[in-house]
Coordinates of C-alpha atoms and ligand atoms in Angstrom, one line a residue:
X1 CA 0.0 0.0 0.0
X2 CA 0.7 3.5 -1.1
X3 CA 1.4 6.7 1.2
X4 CA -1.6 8.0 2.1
X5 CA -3.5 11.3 0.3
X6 CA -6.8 13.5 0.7
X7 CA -8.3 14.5 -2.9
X8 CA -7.8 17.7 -1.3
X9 CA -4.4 17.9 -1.7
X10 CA -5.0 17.5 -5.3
X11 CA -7.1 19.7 -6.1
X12 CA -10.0 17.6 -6.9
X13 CA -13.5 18.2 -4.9
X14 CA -16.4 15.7 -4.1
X15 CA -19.9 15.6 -5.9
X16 CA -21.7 17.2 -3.5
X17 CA -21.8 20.7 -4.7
X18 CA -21.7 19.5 -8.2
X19 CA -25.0 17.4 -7.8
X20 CA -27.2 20.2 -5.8
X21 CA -26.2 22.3 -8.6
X22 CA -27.4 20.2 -11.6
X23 CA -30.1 18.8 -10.0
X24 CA -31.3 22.3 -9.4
X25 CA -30.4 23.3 -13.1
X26 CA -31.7 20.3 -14.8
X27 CA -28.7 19.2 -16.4
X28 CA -26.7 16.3 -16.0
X29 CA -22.5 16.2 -15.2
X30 CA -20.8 14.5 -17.3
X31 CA -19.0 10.7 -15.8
X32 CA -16.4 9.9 -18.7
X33 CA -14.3 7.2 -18.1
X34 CA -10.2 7.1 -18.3
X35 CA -7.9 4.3 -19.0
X36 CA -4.5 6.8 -20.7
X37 CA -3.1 10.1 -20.9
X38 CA -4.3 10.6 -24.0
X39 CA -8.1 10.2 -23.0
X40 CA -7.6 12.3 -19.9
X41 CA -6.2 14.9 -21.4
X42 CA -9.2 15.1 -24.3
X43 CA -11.9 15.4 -21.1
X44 CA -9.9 18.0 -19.5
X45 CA -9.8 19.8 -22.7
X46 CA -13.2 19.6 -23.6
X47 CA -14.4 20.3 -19.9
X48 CA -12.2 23.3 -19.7
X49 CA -13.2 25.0 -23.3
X50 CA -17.1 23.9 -22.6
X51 CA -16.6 25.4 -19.0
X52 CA -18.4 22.2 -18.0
X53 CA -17.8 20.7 -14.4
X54 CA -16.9 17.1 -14.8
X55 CA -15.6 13.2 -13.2
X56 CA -12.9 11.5 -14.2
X57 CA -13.5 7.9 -13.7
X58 CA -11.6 4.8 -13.3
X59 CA -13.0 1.0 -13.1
X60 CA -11.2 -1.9 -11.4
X61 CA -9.7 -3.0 -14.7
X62 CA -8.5 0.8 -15.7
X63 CA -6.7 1.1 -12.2
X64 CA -5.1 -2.2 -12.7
X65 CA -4.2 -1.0 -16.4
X66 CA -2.8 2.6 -15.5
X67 CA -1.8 2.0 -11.7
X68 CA -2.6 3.7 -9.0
X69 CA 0.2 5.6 -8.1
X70 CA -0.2 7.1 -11.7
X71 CA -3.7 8.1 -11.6
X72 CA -3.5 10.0 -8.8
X73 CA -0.9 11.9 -10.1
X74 CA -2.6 12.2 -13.5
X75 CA -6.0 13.6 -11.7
X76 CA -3.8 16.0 -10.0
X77 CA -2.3 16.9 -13.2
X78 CA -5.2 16.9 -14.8
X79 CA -6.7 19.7 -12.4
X80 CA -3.7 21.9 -12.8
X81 CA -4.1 21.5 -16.6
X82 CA -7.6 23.0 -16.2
X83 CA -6.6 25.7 -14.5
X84 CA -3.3 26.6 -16.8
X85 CA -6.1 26.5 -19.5
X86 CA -7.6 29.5 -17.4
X87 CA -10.4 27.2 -15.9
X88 CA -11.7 26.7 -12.8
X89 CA -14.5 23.9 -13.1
X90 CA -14.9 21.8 -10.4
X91 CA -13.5 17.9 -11.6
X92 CA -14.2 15.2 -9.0
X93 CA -12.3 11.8 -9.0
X94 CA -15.1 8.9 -9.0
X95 CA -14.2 5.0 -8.7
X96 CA -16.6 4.0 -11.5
X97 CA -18.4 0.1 -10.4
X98 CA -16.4 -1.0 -7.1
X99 CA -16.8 -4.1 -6.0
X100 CA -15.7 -4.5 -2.2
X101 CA -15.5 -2.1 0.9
X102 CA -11.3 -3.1 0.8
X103 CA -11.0 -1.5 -2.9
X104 CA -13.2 1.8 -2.1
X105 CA -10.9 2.5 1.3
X106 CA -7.7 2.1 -1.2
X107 CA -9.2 4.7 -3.6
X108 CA -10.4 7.1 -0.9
X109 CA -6.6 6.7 0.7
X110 CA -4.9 7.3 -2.6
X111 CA -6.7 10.4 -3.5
X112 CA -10.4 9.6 -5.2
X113 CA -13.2 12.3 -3.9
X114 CA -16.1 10.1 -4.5
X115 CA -16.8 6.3 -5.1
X116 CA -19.4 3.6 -6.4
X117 CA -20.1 0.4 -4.2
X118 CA -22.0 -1.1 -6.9
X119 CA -23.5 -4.0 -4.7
X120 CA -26.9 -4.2 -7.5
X121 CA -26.2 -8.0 -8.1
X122 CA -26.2 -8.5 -3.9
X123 CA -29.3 -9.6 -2.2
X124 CA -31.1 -6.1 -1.1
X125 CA -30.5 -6.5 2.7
X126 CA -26.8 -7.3 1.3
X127 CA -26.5 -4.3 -0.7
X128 CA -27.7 -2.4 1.8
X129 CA -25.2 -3.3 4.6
X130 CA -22.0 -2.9 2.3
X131 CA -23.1 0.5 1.0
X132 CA -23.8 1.3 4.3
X133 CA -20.0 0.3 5.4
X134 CA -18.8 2.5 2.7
X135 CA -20.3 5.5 3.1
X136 CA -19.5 5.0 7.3
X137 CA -15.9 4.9 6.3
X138 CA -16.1 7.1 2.8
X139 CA -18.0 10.2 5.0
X140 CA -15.0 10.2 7.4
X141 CA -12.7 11.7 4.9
X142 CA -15.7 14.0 2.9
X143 CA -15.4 11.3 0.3
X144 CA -18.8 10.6 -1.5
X145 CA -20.8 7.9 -2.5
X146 CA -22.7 6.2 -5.1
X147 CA -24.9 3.4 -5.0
X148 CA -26.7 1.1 -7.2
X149 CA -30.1 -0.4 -7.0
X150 CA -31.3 -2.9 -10.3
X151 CA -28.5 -4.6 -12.3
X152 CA -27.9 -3.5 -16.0
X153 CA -27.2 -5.7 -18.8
X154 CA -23.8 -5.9 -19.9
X155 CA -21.0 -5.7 -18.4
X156 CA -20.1 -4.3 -15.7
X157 CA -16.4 -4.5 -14.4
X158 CA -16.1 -8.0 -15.6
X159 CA -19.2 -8.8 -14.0
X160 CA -21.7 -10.0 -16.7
X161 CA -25.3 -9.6 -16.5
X162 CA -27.1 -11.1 -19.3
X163 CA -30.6 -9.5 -18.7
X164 CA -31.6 -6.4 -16.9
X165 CA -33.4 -5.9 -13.7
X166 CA -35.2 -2.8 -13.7
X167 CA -34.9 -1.0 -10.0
X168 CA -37.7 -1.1 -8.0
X169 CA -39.3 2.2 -6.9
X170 CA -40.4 1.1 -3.9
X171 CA -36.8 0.2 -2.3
X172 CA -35.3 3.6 -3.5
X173 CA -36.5 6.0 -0.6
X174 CA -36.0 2.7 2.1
X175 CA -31.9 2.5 0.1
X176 CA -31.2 5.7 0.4
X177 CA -32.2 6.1 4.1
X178 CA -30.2 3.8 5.5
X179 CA -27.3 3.3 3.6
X180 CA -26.5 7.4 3.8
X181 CA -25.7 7.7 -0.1
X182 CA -25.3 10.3 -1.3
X183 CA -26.1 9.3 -5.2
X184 CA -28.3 6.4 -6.8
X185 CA -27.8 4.7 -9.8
X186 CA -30.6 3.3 -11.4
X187 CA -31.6 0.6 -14.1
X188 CA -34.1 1.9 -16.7
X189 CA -33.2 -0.1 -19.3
X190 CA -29.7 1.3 -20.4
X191 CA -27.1 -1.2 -20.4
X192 CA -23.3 -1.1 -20.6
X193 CA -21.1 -1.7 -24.2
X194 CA -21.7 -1.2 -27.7
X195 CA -24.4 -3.5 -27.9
X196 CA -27.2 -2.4 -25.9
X197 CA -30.3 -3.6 -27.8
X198 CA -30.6 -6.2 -30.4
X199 CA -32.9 -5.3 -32.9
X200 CA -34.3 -7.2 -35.9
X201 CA -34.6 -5.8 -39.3
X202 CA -36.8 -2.6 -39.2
X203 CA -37.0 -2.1 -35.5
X204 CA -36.1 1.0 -33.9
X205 CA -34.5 1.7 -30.2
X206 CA -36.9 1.2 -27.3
X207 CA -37.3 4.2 -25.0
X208 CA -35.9 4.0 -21.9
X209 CA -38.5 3.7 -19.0
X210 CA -39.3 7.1 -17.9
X211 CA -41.7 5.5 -15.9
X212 CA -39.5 3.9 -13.6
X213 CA -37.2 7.2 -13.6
X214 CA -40.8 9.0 -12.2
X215 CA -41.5 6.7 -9.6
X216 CA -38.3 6.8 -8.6
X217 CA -38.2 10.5 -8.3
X218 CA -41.9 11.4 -6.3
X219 CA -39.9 8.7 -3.4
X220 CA -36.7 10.4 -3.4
X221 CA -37.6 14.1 -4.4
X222 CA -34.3 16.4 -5.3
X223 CA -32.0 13.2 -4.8
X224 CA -29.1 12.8 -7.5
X225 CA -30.2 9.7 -10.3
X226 CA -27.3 8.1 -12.0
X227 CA -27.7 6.9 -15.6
X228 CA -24.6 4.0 -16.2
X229 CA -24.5 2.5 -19.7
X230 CA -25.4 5.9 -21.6
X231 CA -22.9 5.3 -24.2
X232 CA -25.3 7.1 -28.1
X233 CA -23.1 4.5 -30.0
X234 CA -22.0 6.9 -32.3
X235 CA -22.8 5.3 -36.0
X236 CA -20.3 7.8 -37.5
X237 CA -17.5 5.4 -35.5
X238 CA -19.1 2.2 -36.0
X239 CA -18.8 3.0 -39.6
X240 CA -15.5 4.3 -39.7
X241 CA -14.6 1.1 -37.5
X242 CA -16.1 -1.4 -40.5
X243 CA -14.7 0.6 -43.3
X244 CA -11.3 0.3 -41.9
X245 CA -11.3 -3.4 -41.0
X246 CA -13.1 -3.3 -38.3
X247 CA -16.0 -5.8 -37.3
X248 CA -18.6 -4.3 -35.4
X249 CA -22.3 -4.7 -37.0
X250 CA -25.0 -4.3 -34.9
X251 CA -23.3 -1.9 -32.4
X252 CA -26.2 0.5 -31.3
X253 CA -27.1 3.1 -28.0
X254 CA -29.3 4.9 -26.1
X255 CA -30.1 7.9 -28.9
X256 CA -29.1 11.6 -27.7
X257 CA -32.7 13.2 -27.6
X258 CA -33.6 9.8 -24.8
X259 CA -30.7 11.3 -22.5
X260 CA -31.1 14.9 -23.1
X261 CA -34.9 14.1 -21.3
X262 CA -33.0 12.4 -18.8
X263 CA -30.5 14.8 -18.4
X264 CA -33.6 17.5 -17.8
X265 CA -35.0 15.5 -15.3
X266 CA -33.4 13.8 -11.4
X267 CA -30.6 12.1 -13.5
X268 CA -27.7 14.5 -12.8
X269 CA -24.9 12.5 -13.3
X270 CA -24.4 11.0 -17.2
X271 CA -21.6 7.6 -17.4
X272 CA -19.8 7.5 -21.1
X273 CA -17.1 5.1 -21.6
X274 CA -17.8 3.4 -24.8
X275 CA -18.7 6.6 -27.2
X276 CA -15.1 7.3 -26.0
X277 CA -13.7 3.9 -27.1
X278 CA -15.6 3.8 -30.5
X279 CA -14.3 7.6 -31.4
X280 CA -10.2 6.4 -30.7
X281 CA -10.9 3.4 -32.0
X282 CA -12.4 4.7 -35.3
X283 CA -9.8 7.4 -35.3
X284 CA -7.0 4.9 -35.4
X285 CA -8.1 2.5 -38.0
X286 CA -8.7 5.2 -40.1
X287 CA -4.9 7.0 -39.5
X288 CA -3.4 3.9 -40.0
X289 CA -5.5 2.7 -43.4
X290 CA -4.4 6.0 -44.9
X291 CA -1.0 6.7 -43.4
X292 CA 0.5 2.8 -43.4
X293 CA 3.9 4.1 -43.0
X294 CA 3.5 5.9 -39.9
X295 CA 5.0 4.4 -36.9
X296 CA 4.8 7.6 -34.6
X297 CA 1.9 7.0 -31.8
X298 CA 2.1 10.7 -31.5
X299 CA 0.5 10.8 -34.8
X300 CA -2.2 8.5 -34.6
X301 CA -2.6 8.7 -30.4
X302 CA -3.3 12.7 -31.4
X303 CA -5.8 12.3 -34.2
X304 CA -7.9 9.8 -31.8
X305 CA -6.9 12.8 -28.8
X306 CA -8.6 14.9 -31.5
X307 CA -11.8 13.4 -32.3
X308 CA -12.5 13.1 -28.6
X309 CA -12.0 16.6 -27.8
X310 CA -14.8 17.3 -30.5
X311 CA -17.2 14.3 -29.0
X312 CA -16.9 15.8 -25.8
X313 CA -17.7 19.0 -26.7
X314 CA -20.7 18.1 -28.1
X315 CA -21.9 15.7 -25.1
X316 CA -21.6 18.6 -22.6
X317 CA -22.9 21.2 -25.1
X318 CA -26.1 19.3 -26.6
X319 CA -26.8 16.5 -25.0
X320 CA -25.9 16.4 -20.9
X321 CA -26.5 20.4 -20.9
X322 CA -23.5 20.9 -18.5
X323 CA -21.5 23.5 -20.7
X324 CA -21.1 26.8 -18.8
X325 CA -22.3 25.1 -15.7
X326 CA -18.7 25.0 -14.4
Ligands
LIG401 O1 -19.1 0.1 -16.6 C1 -18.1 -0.3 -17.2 C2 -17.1 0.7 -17.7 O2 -17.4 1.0 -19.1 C3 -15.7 0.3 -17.4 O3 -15.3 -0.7 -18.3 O4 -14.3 -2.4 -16.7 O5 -13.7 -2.4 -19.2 O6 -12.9 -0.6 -17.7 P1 -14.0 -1.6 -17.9
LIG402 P1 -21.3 2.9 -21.7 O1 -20.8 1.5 -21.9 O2 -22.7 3.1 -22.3 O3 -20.4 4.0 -22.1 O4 -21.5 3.0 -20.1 C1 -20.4 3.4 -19.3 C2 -20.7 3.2 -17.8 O5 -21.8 3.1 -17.4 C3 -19.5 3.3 -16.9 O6 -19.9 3.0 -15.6
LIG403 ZN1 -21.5 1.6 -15.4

């Protein structure tokens, strides 16, 4: 284990502030997910030119990819970026789907300002309890927390759920009393990946159940919503991705208009990881199919950097609404 660190020290801030604010404003802060420098510095970039507040967030797998001494110096350096740009929006540090009470205490000690305990798949007295133990320990150091009640399809941090569970509204109000959390992810039929519905010939997306969303709301009234699995899919990409070798038919997402209502409404806190993965991806195919001699990762790495910067943009500008909010 690590020397020990507050967010403070680095800069970052929890999600308090920036949840009262959105819910208030009826927009939704962007949650993008980070595995590399080059991804890190696109959402800084992107946040700081959109003025938008945002969270950086890292899975089990990316914090095992990048390590953790890393990240925590790459957050920090990602906040003093912000601010060399001239910025000053707020950019919290979120473990994104954490799995046990042991790995949330080693992100709070190493620097992370807010956390998920994502104990959906747990019975609900189970869930309960362990989001409970977090947010005892995570509240301790101002550290906040995020819970999770119905299981997505997908995957989820090498967890794989092959059919959704919507949340019940009638556990939300009971969850969030007394477990203490301080966020609530829900299941309304968004799901995580680049396959989120399977659709015959001719069928269109089904909407996501604003129902559920409603019920959920009138029980917890004013209480930050998270949406997981809110990746559009961008087509642009998936067709870039098959023109240049790629294999990837079928690939589809929640459409924009269905998460700008969200975004409107108690959901105040938007998760996008694989619009970000489709966008490099698609971006490096098509670099290396028309510049085969390049061997610089500087060159390709910076047109995928590029593209990003531009997807970002347009998520905080059109369809989360959190662009000036910072
Ligand atoms: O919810 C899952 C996120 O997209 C993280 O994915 O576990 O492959 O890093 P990962
Ligand atoms: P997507 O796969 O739709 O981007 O969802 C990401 C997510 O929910 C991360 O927790
Ligand atoms: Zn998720």
């Amino acid at each position: 284990m690590g020397d020990k660190v507050s967010y403070k020290d680095l800069g970052l801030v929890n999600t308090r502030e920036m949840f009262a604010r959105a819910v208030d404003g009826g927009y939704a802060i962007p949650a993008y997910n980070f595995n590399n420098l080059e991804q890190l510095q696109a959402i800084i970039t992107a946040c700081a030119e959109t003025e938008s507040p945002v969270i950086i967030q890292v899975s089990k797998g990316a914090r095992d990819y990048a390590n953790q001494t890393m990240l925590r110096y790459m957050a920090m350096g990602a906040v003093k970026m912000a601010r060399e740009m001239g910025s000053q929006i707020p950019v919290a540090l979120h473990l994104d789907h954490g799995d046990t009470f042991e790995l949330c205490v080693s992100c709070i000690e190493s620097g992370f300002s807010s956390v998920m305990i994502d104990g959906s798949h747990l019975p609900y007295d189970e869930n309960v309890a362990l989001t409970r133990k977090v947010v005892e320990y995570a509240h301790q150091h101002d550290v906040t927390v995020e819970g999770e009640l119905g299981v997505l399809a997908g995957i989820e941090d090498e967890v794989e759920a092959e059919h959704s569970t919507y949340t019940k509204p009638e556990e939300v109000e009971d969850f969030v009393k007394k477990t203490g959390c301080d966020s609530l992810a829900i299941s309304i039929g968004t799901s995580h990946g680049a396959y989120k519905f399977k659709l015959k010939e001719g069928e269109s997306v089904p909407p996501l159940r604003f129902d559920i969303l409603e019920e959920c709301e009138k029980r917890i009234p004013g209480f930050p919503i998270v949406l997981h699995g809110a990746s559009s899919v961008v087509q642009d990409y998936v067709q870039l991705i098959n023109r240049y070798g790629g294999k990837m038919e079928g690939a589809v997402g929640v459409p924009e208009e269905q998460l700008r209502k969200a975004a409107a409404s108690a959901v105040c806190k938007i998760n996008i990881d694989s619009d970000g993965r489709l966008a490099v991806t698609a971006k490096v195919r098509e670099f290396m199919a028309n510049n085969p001699g390049e061997f610089d990762p500087r060159k390709y790495l910076g047109a995928a950097r590029k593209e990003l910067v531009e997807l970002i943009k347009h998520k905080n500008e059109t369809v989360l609404g959190s662009a000036g909010k910072g």
